[in-house]
Coordinates of C-alpha atoms and ligand atoms in Angstrom, one line a residue:
M1 CA 0.0 0.0 0.0
E2 CA 2.8 2.3 1.0
L3 CA 4.7 1.5 -2.2
I4 CA 1.7 2.4 -4.3
R5 CA 1.4 5.7 -2.5
I6 CA 5.0 6.5 -3.1
L7 CA 4.6 5.6 -6.8
V8 CA 1.5 7.8 -7.1
Y9 CA 3.4 10.7 -5.5
F10 CA 6.4 10.1 -7.8
I11 CA 4.2 10.1 -11.0
F12 CA 2.2 13.1 -9.9
G13 CA 5.5 14.9 -8.9
S14 CA 7.1 14.1 -12.2
F15 CA 4.1 15.4 -14.2
L16 CA 4.0 18.6 -12.0
L17 CA 7.7 19.2 -12.6
I18 CA 7.4 18.7 -16.4
Y19 CA 4.3 21.0 -16.4
L20 CA 6.2 23.7 -14.5
A21 CA 9.3 23.4 -16.8
L22 CA 7.1 23.7 -19.9
K23 CA 5.2 26.7 -18.4
R24 CA 8.6 28.4 -17.6
N25 CA 9.9 27.6 -21.1
N26 CA 6.7 29.1 -22.7
S27 CA 7.2 32.4 -20.8
Y28 CA 10.6 33.0 -22.3
F29 CA 9.5 35.6 -25.0
S30 CA 6.9 37.4 -22.8
K31 CA 9.5 37.9 -20.1
R32 CA 11.8 39.5 -22.6
G33 CA 9.1 41.6 -24.3
I34 CA 9.6 39.8 -27.6
L35 CA 6.6 39.6 -29.9
H36 CA 5.2 36.1 -30.4
D37 CA 1.9 34.1 -30.6
K38 CA 0.7 32.6 -27.3
P39 CA 2.1 29.1 -27.2
E40 CA 0.2 25.9 -26.3
L41 CA 1.7 23.8 -23.5
F42 CA 3.5 21.1 -25.4
Y43 CA 3.1 22.1 -29.0
G44 CA 4.4 25.7 -28.7
N45 CA 3.2 27.5 -31.9
L46 CA 3.0 24.3 -34.0
K47 CA -0.3 22.8 -32.9
E48 CA -1.9 23.1 -36.3
F49 CA 1.2 21.4 -37.9
T50 CA 0.2 18.2 -36.2
R51 CA -3.4 18.5 -37.3
S52 CA -4.1 20.4 -40.5
K53 CA -1.3 22.6 -41.9
T54 CA 2.1 22.1 -43.4
L55 CA 5.1 23.7 -41.8
Y56 CA 5.4 25.9 -44.9
Q57 CA 1.9 27.3 -44.2
I58 CA 2.5 27.9 -40.5
I59 CA 5.8 29.7 -41.0
R60 CA 4.5 31.8 -43.9
E61 CA 1.4 32.9 -41.9
Y62 CA 3.5 33.7 -38.9
Y63 CA 5.9 35.8 -41.1
M64 CA 3.1 37.6 -42.8
K65 CA 1.4 38.4 -39.5
Y66 CA 4.5 39.9 -37.9
K67 CA 6.3 41.3 -40.9
G68 CA 6.9 45.1 -40.4
S69 CA 6.6 44.9 -36.6
G70 CA 10.2 44.4 -35.8
R71 CA 13.5 42.8 -36.9
F72 CA 12.5 39.4 -35.5
V73 CA 9.8 37.6 -33.7
G74 CA 9.7 34.7 -31.2
I75 CA 8.3 31.3 -32.1
Y76 CA 8.1 28.1 -30.1
L77 CA 8.8 25.0 -32.3
Y78 CA 7.2 22.6 -29.8
M79 CA 9.5 23.0 -26.8
R80 CA 12.2 24.7 -28.7
K81 CA 12.3 28.5 -28.7
A82 CA 13.5 30.2 -31.8
M83 CA 13.9 33.7 -33.1
M84 CA 12.4 34.1 -36.6
L85 CA 14.1 36.8 -38.6
L86 CA 11.8 39.3 -40.5
D87 CA 14.4 41.7 -41.8
L88 CA 16.6 41.0 -44.8
D89 CA 19.5 43.2 -43.5
L90 CA 19.5 41.2 -40.3
I91 CA 19.4 38.0 -42.3
Q92 CA 22.5 39.2 -44.2
D93 CA 24.3 40.0 -40.9
I94 CA 23.6 36.6 -39.5
L95 CA 24.3 34.5 -42.6
V96 CA 27.2 36.5 -43.9
K97 CA 28.7 39.4 -41.9
D98 CA 28.5 37.8 -38.4
F99 CA 28.6 34.3 -39.7
G100 CA 31.3 33.4 -37.2
N101 CA 28.7 33.5 -34.4
F102 CA 26.2 31.5 -36.5
T103 CA 28.1 28.7 -38.0
D104 CA 26.1 25.9 -36.3
H105 CA 22.9 24.2 -37.3
G106 CA 22.4 22.6 -33.9
H107 CA 21.0 19.3 -35.4
Y108 CA 21.2 16.1 -33.5
Y109 CA 23.7 13.4 -34.4
N110 CA 25.2 10.4 -32.7
E111 CA 28.6 9.5 -34.0
K112 CA 29.1 6.4 -31.8
D113 CA 25.9 4.5 -32.4
D114 CA 24.8 6.1 -35.7
P115 CA 28.1 6.9 -37.4
I116 CA 26.7 8.2 -40.7
S117 CA 24.7 10.8 -38.9
A118 CA 28.0 12.7 -38.2
H119 CA 28.0 14.3 -41.7
L120 CA 28.6 17.8 -43.0
V121 CA 24.9 18.9 -42.6
N122 CA 24.8 17.9 -38.9
L123 CA 28.4 18.6 -37.8
D124 CA 29.0 21.9 -35.9
G125 CA 31.8 24.0 -34.6
I126 CA 35.4 23.3 -35.4
R127 CA 34.6 19.8 -36.7
W128 CA 32.2 21.3 -39.3
K129 CA 34.7 24.0 -40.2
T130 CA 37.5 21.5 -40.8
M131 CA 35.3 19.1 -42.8
R132 CA 33.8 21.8 -44.9
A133 CA 37.3 23.1 -45.8
K134 CA 38.3 19.5 -46.8
L135 CA 35.2 18.9 -48.9
T136 CA 34.9 22.3 -50.7
P137 CA 37.5 21.4 -53.3
A138 CA 35.3 18.5 -54.4
F139 CA 32.8 21.0 -55.9
T140 CA 35.1 23.1 -58.1
S141 CA 33.9 23.9 -61.6
G142 CA 36.8 21.7 -62.9
K143 CA 35.6 18.6 -60.9
I144 CA 32.0 19.2 -62.0
K145 CA 33.0 19.5 -65.6
F146 CA 34.6 16.1 -65.4
M147 CA 31.4 14.6 -64.2
L148 CA 29.4 16.1 -67.0
T149 CA 29.7 13.2 -69.5
S150 CA 28.2 10.7 -67.1
V151 CA 25.3 13.1 -66.2
V152 CA 24.6 13.6 -69.9
D153 CA 24.7 9.8 -70.5
I154 CA 22.0 9.3 -67.7
A155 CA 19.9 12.2 -69.2
N156 CA 20.0 10.4 -72.5
Q157 CA 18.8 7.2 -70.7
L158 CA 16.0 9.3 -69.1
V159 CA 14.9 10.4 -72.6
N160 CA 14.9 6.7 -73.9
V161 CA 13.0 5.5 -70.8
L162 CA 10.4 8.2 -71.1
E163 CA 9.9 7.5 -74.8
E164 CA 9.4 3.8 -74.0
T165 CA 7.0 4.7 -71.2
L166 CA 4.8 6.7 -73.5
S167 CA 3.5 3.7 -75.4
S168 CA 2.4 2.0 -72.1
T169 CA 0.9 5.0 -70.4
N170 CA -2.7 6.1 -70.4
M171 CA -2.2 9.7 -71.4
D172 CA -5.5 10.8 -69.9
D173 CA -3.7 10.2 -66.6
G174 CA -0.3 11.3 -67.8
V175 CA 3.2 10.2 -66.9
H176 CA 4.2 10.0 -63.2
C177 CA 6.9 12.6 -63.7
D178 CA 8.1 13.0 -60.1
D179 CA 8.8 9.2 -59.9
L180 CA 10.8 9.5 -63.1
M181 CA 12.7 12.5 -61.7
V182 CA 13.7 10.7 -58.5
R183 CA 15.0 7.8 -60.6
Y184 CA 17.0 10.2 -62.8
T185 CA 18.6 12.1 -59.8
T186 CA 19.2 8.8 -57.9
D187 CA 21.2 7.5 -60.9
V188 CA 23.0 10.8 -61.4
T189 CA 23.8 11.2 -57.7
G190 CA 24.6 7.6 -57.2
S191 CA 27.1 7.8 -60.1
G192 CA 28.5 11.2 -59.1
V193 CA 28.9 10.3 -55.4
F194 CA 29.7 6.6 -55.4
G195 CA 30.6 5.9 -59.1
L196 CA 27.8 3.3 -59.0
K197 CA 25.4 2.4 -61.8
C198 CA 22.2 2.4 -59.7
N199 CA 20.2 1.8 -62.9
S200 CA 16.9 2.9 -61.3
L201 CA 15.7 4.4 -64.6
R202 CA 15.7 1.0 -66.1
N203 CA 14.8 -0.9 -62.9
P204 CA 12.5 1.1 -60.7
N205 CA 12.5 -1.7 -58.1
C206 CA 16.2 -1.6 -57.6
E207 CA 17.7 -1.5 -54.1
F208 CA 18.7 2.1 -54.3
I209 CA 15.1 3.2 -54.9
A210 CA 13.9 1.1 -52.1
I211 CA 16.4 2.8 -49.8
T212 CA 15.5 6.3 -51.1
K213 CA 11.9 5.7 -50.2
K214 CA 12.9 5.2 -46.6
L215 CA 15.3 8.1 -46.7
C216 CA 12.9 10.9 -47.7
Y217 CA 10.4 10.6 -44.8
Y218 CA 10.9 11.7 -41.2
R219 CA 12.1 8.9 -39.0
H220 CA 11.0 10.6 -35.8
S221 CA 8.0 12.8 -35.1
W222 CA 8.7 16.6 -34.8
P223 CA 8.3 16.7 -31.0
I224 CA 11.0 13.9 -30.7
V225 CA 13.3 15.9 -33.1
A226 CA 12.7 19.0 -30.9
L227 CA 13.7 17.0 -27.8
M228 CA 16.7 15.5 -29.5
T229 CA 17.9 18.9 -30.3
L230 CA 17.3 20.3 -26.8
F231 CA 18.9 17.3 -25.0
P232 CA 21.4 15.8 -27.4
N233 CA 23.6 14.3 -24.7
L234 CA 20.7 12.6 -23.0
F235 CA 19.6 11.1 -26.4
R236 CA 23.1 10.0 -27.2
K237 CA 23.3 8.2 -23.8
L238 CA 20.0 6.5 -24.7
K239 CA 21.7 5.4 -28.0
F240 CA 19.1 7.2 -30.0
K241 CA 19.7 7.0 -33.8
Y242 CA 18.6 9.6 -36.3
I243 CA 19.0 7.5 -39.4
N244 CA 17.0 4.4 -40.2
E245 CA 19.1 1.3 -39.5
E246 CA 18.5 -0.3 -42.9
V247 CA 19.5 2.9 -44.6
S248 CA 22.6 3.2 -42.5
Q249 CA 23.7 -0.5 -43.1
F250 CA 23.1 -0.1 -46.8
F251 CA 25.4 2.9 -47.2
L252 CA 28.0 1.5 -44.8
R253 CA 28.1 -1.6 -46.9
V254 CA 28.1 0.1 -50.3
V255 CA 30.9 2.5 -49.4
R256 CA 33.1 -0.2 -47.6
E257 CA 32.8 -2.5 -50.6
T258 CA 33.6 0.2 -53.1
V259 CA 36.5 1.6 -51.2
E260 CA 38.0 -1.9 -50.7
F261 CA 37.6 -2.6 -54.4
R262 CA 39.2 0.6 -55.4
D263 CA 42.1 0.1 -52.9
R264 CA 42.6 -3.4 -54.3
T265 CA 42.5 -2.5 -57.9
S266 CA 43.9 1.1 -57.7
E267 CA 40.9 2.2 -59.7
Q268 CA 40.5 6.0 -60.0
R269 CA 37.1 7.5 -60.8
K270 CA 35.9 11.0 -61.3
D271 CA 33.4 11.0 -58.4
F272 CA 33.1 12.4 -54.9
L273 CA 34.0 9.1 -53.3
N274 CA 37.4 9.2 -55.0
I275 CA 37.9 12.7 -53.7
L276 CA 36.9 11.6 -50.2
M277 CA 39.4 8.6 -50.5
E278 CA 42.2 11.0 -51.4
L279 CA 41.5 12.8 -48.1
R280 CA 42.7 9.8 -46.1
K281 CA 46.0 10.3 -44.4
P282 CA 46.6 7.2 -42.4
N283 CA 48.4 7.6 -39.1
T284 CA 47.7 11.3 -38.8
V285 CA 45.0 13.1 -36.8
D286 CA 43.8 14.4 -40.2
N287 CA 42.9 10.9 -41.3
L288 CA 39.3 10.4 -42.6
T289 CA 38.0 7.1 -41.3
I290 CA 35.8 4.8 -43.4
D291 CA 32.8 5.9 -41.2
E292 CA 33.6 9.5 -41.8
I293 CA 33.9 8.9 -45.6
T294 CA 30.6 7.1 -45.6
A295 CA 28.9 9.8 -43.6
Q296 CA 30.0 12.5 -46.0
A297 CA 29.1 10.5 -49.1
F298 CA 25.7 9.7 -47.6
A299 CA 25.2 13.5 -46.9
F300 CA 25.9 14.3 -50.6
F301 CA 23.5 11.6 -51.7
A302 CA 20.8 12.4 -49.2
A303 CA 21.1 16.2 -49.6
G304 CA 21.3 15.9 -53.4
Y305 CA 18.9 13.4 -55.0
E306 CA 15.5 14.4 -53.5
T307 CA 16.1 18.2 -53.5
S308 CA 17.1 18.1 -57.2
A309 CA 14.2 15.7 -58.1
S310 CA 11.7 18.0 -56.4
A311 CA 13.2 21.0 -58.3
L312 CA 12.9 19.2 -61.6
S313 CA 9.3 17.9 -60.9
F314 CA 8.0 21.3 -59.8
C315 CA 9.7 22.9 -62.8
L316 CA 8.0 20.5 -65.3
Y317 CA 4.7 21.1 -63.5
E318 CA 5.0 24.9 -64.0
L319 CA 6.2 24.6 -67.5
A320 CA 3.2 22.3 -68.3
L321 CA 0.9 25.1 -66.9
N322 CA 2.7 27.8 -68.8
Q323 CA 3.2 26.7 -72.4
D324 CA 4.6 30.1 -73.5
I325 CA 7.5 29.8 -71.0
Q326 CA 8.0 26.2 -72.0
D327 CA 8.3 27.2 -75.6
K328 CA 10.8 30.0 -74.8
A329 CA 12.9 27.6 -72.7
R330 CA 12.9 25.0 -75.5
R331 CA 13.9 27.6 -78.1
E332 CA 16.9 28.6 -75.9
I333 CA 17.9 24.9 -75.5
T334 CA 17.6 24.1 -79.2
E335 CA 19.5 27.2 -80.3
T336 CA 22.3 26.8 -77.7
I337 CA 22.8 23.1 -78.5
A338 CA 22.9 23.9 -82.2
R339 CA 25.7 26.5 -81.6
H340 CA 27.7 23.7 -79.8
D341 CA 27.6 21.2 -82.8
G342 CA 24.5 19.5 -81.5
K343 CA 26.2 18.6 -78.2
L344 CA 25.1 19.3 -74.6
T345 CA 28.5 20.5 -73.4
Y346 CA 29.6 22.2 -70.1
E347 CA 29.8 25.5 -72.0
A348 CA 26.4 25.0 -73.6
V349 CA 24.7 24.4 -70.2
N350 CA 26.5 27.6 -68.9
E351 CA 25.0 29.6 -71.7
M352 CA 21.4 28.6 -70.9
K353 CA 20.6 31.7 -68.9
Y354 CA 16.8 31.6 -69.4
L355 CA 16.7 27.9 -68.3
L356 CA 18.6 28.9 -65.1
Q357 CA 16.0 31.7 -64.5
V358 CA 13.3 29.0 -64.9
M359 CA 15.0 26.9 -62.3
H360 CA 15.5 29.7 -59.8
E361 CA 11.9 30.9 -60.2
T362 CA 10.8 27.3 -59.5
M363 CA 13.0 27.2 -56.4
R364 CA 11.4 30.5 -55.3
M365 CA 7.8 29.3 -55.7
Y366 CA 8.6 25.8 -54.3
S367 CA 11.4 26.4 -51.7
I368 CA 12.6 22.9 -51.1
V369 CA 13.2 23.5 -47.4
P370 CA 10.8 25.9 -45.6
F371 CA 13.4 27.6 -43.4
L372 CA 17.1 27.7 -42.6
V373 CA 18.3 27.2 -39.0
R374 CA 21.3 28.5 -37.1
K375 CA 22.4 28.1 -33.5
T376 CA 23.8 31.2 -31.7
A377 CA 27.4 30.6 -30.4
E378 CA 27.6 33.7 -28.2
D379 CA 25.1 36.3 -27.0
Y380 CA 24.3 38.5 -30.0
I381 CA 23.2 42.1 -29.7
V382 CA 20.6 42.8 -32.5
S383 CA 21.5 46.3 -33.8
N384 CA 18.7 48.9 -33.7
T385 CA 16.8 47.0 -31.0
N386 CA 17.0 46.5 -27.3
H387 CA 17.3 42.8 -27.7
V388 CA 20.0 40.1 -27.4
I389 CA 19.8 36.7 -29.1
E390 CA 21.1 34.5 -26.3
K391 CA 23.9 32.0 -26.7
G392 CA 22.4 28.6 -27.7
T393 CA 19.2 30.1 -29.2
T394 CA 17.9 28.8 -32.5
V395 CA 17.5 31.3 -35.3
I396 CA 15.0 30.7 -38.1
I397 CA 15.3 32.3 -41.5
P398 CA 11.9 31.8 -43.1
M399 CA 13.1 31.2 -46.7
D400 CA 9.8 30.1 -48.1
A401 CA 7.9 33.0 -46.6
I402 CA 10.4 35.5 -48.0
H403 CA 10.0 33.9 -51.4
H404 CA 6.3 34.5 -51.2
D405 CA 6.3 38.0 -49.8
P406 CA 4.3 40.2 -52.2
D407 CA 6.4 43.2 -51.3
I408 CA 9.5 41.4 -52.6
Y409 CA 7.9 39.4 -55.4
P410 CA 4.6 41.0 -56.6
N411 CA 1.9 38.5 -57.4
P412 CA 4.0 35.7 -55.8
E413 CA 1.8 32.8 -56.9
Q414 CA 2.5 33.5 -60.5
F415 CA 5.3 31.6 -62.2
D416 CA 7.5 34.2 -63.9
P417 CA 11.2 33.5 -64.7
E418 CA 11.6 37.2 -65.8
R419 CA 12.0 37.9 -62.1
F420 CA 15.5 36.4 -62.4
T421 CA 17.0 38.4 -65.2
K422 CA 20.4 39.9 -64.1
T423 CA 18.9 43.4 -63.7
E424 CA 15.9 42.2 -61.6
V425 CA 18.2 40.2 -59.4
E426 CA 20.5 43.1 -58.9
N427 CA 17.6 45.4 -58.0
R428 CA 16.5 43.1 -55.2
H429 CA 18.1 42.6 -51.8
P430 CA 20.8 39.9 -51.9
M431 CA 18.9 37.9 -49.3
A432 CA 15.6 38.0 -51.2
W433 CA 16.4 34.6 -52.8
L434 CA 17.8 31.9 -50.6
G435 CA 17.2 28.8 -52.7
F436 CA 20.7 27.5 -51.9
S437 CA 21.1 29.7 -48.8
R438 CA 24.0 32.2 -48.5
G439 CA 27.2 32.7 -46.6
G440 CA 29.7 30.2 -45.2
R441 CA 27.1 27.4 -44.7
A442 CA 25.3 27.7 -48.0
C443 CA 24.7 24.6 -50.1
I444 CA 28.0 23.0 -51.0
G445 CA 26.5 21.2 -54.0
S446 CA 24.6 24.1 -55.6
R447 CA 26.6 24.1 -58.8
Y448 CA 26.3 20.3 -59.1
A449 CA 22.6 20.6 -58.4
E450 CA 22.2 23.2 -61.1
F451 CA 24.0 21.0 -63.6
Q452 CA 22.0 17.9 -63.0
V453 CA 18.7 19.9 -63.1
L454 CA 19.6 21.9 -66.2
I455 CA 20.9 18.8 -68.1
G456 CA 17.8 16.9 -67.2
L457 CA 15.5 19.7 -68.2
S458 CA 17.3 20.5 -71.5
S459 CA 17.2 16.8 -72.5
L460 CA 13.5 16.5 -71.7
L461 CA 12.3 19.8 -73.2
K462 CA 14.3 19.2 -76.4
N463 CA 12.5 16.0 -77.0
F464 CA 9.1 16.3 -75.3
R465 CA 6.2 18.7 -74.7
F466 CA 4.6 18.6 -71.3
S467 CA 1.0 19.6 -70.5
P468 CA -1.5 19.0 -67.7
S469 CA -3.6 15.8 -67.6
H470 CA -6.9 15.3 -65.8
K471 CA -4.9 13.8 -63.0
T472 CA -2.6 16.9 -62.5
Q473 CA -3.3 18.4 -59.1
I474 CA -4.1 22.1 -59.6
P475 CA -3.3 23.9 -57.4
M476 CA -0.5 21.8 -56.2
K477 CA -0.7 20.5 -52.6
F478 CA 2.2 19.2 -50.6
N479 CA 3.2 16.0 -48.8
M480 CA 3.1 16.6 -45.0
Y481 CA 5.5 13.8 -44.1
K482 CA 8.5 14.4 -46.4
M483 CA 11.7 15.9 -45.2
C484 CA 11.9 18.2 -48.2
R485 CA 9.0 19.6 -50.2
G486 CA 7.3 17.1 -52.4
P487 CA 3.9 16.9 -54.2
E488 CA 1.1 15.4 -52.2
K489 CA -0.3 13.3 -55.1
G490 CA 2.6 13.2 -57.5
V491 CA 3.2 15.2 -60.6
Y492 CA 1.2 13.6 -63.4
L493 CA 1.6 15.2 -66.9
K494 CA 0.7 14.5 -70.5
V495 CA 3.9 14.0 -72.5
E496 CA 4.1 14.3 -76.3
K497 CA 7.2 13.3 -78.3
L498 CA 8.4 16.1 -80.5
Ligands
HEM20 C1 18.0 21.7 -56.1 C2 18.8 21.0 -55.3 C3 19.3 21.5 -53.9 C4 18.8 22.4 -53.1 C5 17.5 23.2 -53.3 C6 19.7 22.5 -51.9 C7 19.5 23.4 -50.9 C8 20.3 23.4 -49.8 C9 20.1 24.2 -48.6 C10 18.9 25.3 -48.5 C11 21.0 24.0 -47.7 C12 21.1 24.5 -46.3 C13 22.1 25.6 -46.2 C14 22.1 26.3 -44.9 O1 21.8 25.8 -43.8 O2 22.3 27.6 -44.9 C15 21.9 22.9 -48.3 C16 23.0 22.4 -47.6 C17 23.7 21.4 -48.1 N1 23.6 20.8 -49.4 FE1 22.2 21.3 -50.8 N2 20.7 21.6 -52.1 C18 20.5 21.0 -53.3 C19 21.4 20.1 -53.9 C20 22.5 19.5 -53.3 C21 23.4 18.6 -53.9 C22 23.3 18.0 -55.3 C23 24.4 18.3 -53.0 C24 25.5 17.3 -53.1 C25 26.0 16.7 -54.1 C26 24.0 19.0 -51.8 C27 24.8 19.0 -50.6 C28 24.5 19.8 -49.5 C29 25.3 19.7 -48.3 C30 26.4 18.7 -48.0 C31 24.8 20.7 -47.4 C32 25.3 21.0 -46.0 C33 26.3 22.1 -46.1 C34 26.9 22.5 -44.8 O3 26.2 22.4 -43.7 O4 28.1 22.9 -44.7 N3 22.9 19.8 -52.0 N4 21.4 22.6 -49.5

């Protein structure tokens, strides 16, 4: 009886303590006179995210509500308190000028039990800085130029596979374009990163595609992610893993086997894995272990295939809805390739300025990630305010909301690549477009991403016309459960061979 009473007191006491801690946490902004929406006890300002709205919608509505009322606003992402920036000058300070105080993402990783989670996207501090410096040379124009031939080969395969698909597709429904784009970018990224022929264009049921399907969804719910970020050491002690075990084992095996094979045969390839292998310096503190190599290769793959596939799918979708823009892009492609002896060369791709505008406008309308995050290293005085962003605080840069701000982009829901002419870009604030982010932590693979997207697009538009089918979702809705923005019901388009 006594034991039961103690247990009841213990449970009641624990709940009371958690309740008081949450209450205290939720009073952070009001105590400091920082504007914010009243938080719910456990959800913070994200209650609707769990029920009805995407994170994109919530962040956009929050930004629009508070825009003009200050340089930043407070927001509770479940239990995690964050400062959402509203002012482009402040964003520039944090991403570029004062970057030294905002190098960290503050993501959870667990190197011991989940070795491939310790990759460039997740690392922070000096370990991130050293790794970034080592990996940056992998993305020079020269290295990317070397990879061009294999990207063009895969794009040719994409054209062949699409042509074959046409005969077996009911064109009232249209072709499942986003599925095809994931297969294209899986093959390109698999070849560019690991030098492997994934062959998913030919074989949609291959192992790589099965793995990518597990990779693109959240493994843990958002409240768990918030707790992992708040108490990383506790979660590490509990041996919590961020990455799905099957995905982890797959990449560890693929990299180990490939590295062993190349070491045995002294084979040299023009891919990222080769560059990572060259970074090994046995018996020095600088040595990159096999787990570290796998983690970085995994990051390139994970950060590269789905983002680029989404950019391609949304682009085809908008081009299908805007035939005049599609025609203009196709004219540029055909004329440029003709000037280069009918070949899709590195120089030809670089000359396709309008196509790049189309890509950047797509990434504006469909920001692949809703916001950027930074963790404050030391207390930061926000100029022209009475506020300090305290050490350890999360900073949110609402990229998608900025991309849809009508004061920056009039009529933001209209697809208009003319917004990205050189003059238009120069007339805007440099932080008005953050598709690949800015500053020292911006996307390391942006040039490579542009190449695989532009090569894919030019090969497709040169050979096919895309238009909406009765199954095309208009307006587009988005998948709530994917890590990066993806269509809710797929991108189905009519395709006609030219
Ligand atoms: C259209 C395609 C892509 C988009 C929209 C995209 C976007 C982004 C964004 C927004 C970030 C976050 C930057 C920040 O926190 O400030 C990022 C980081 C990163 N991206 Fe990309 N990315 C794309 C393709 C790629 C590709 C193809 C690769 C590799 C081959 C890649 C590798 C990375 C890595 C490793 C990081 C982490 C950089 C760091 O923390 O130092 N991305 N990307």
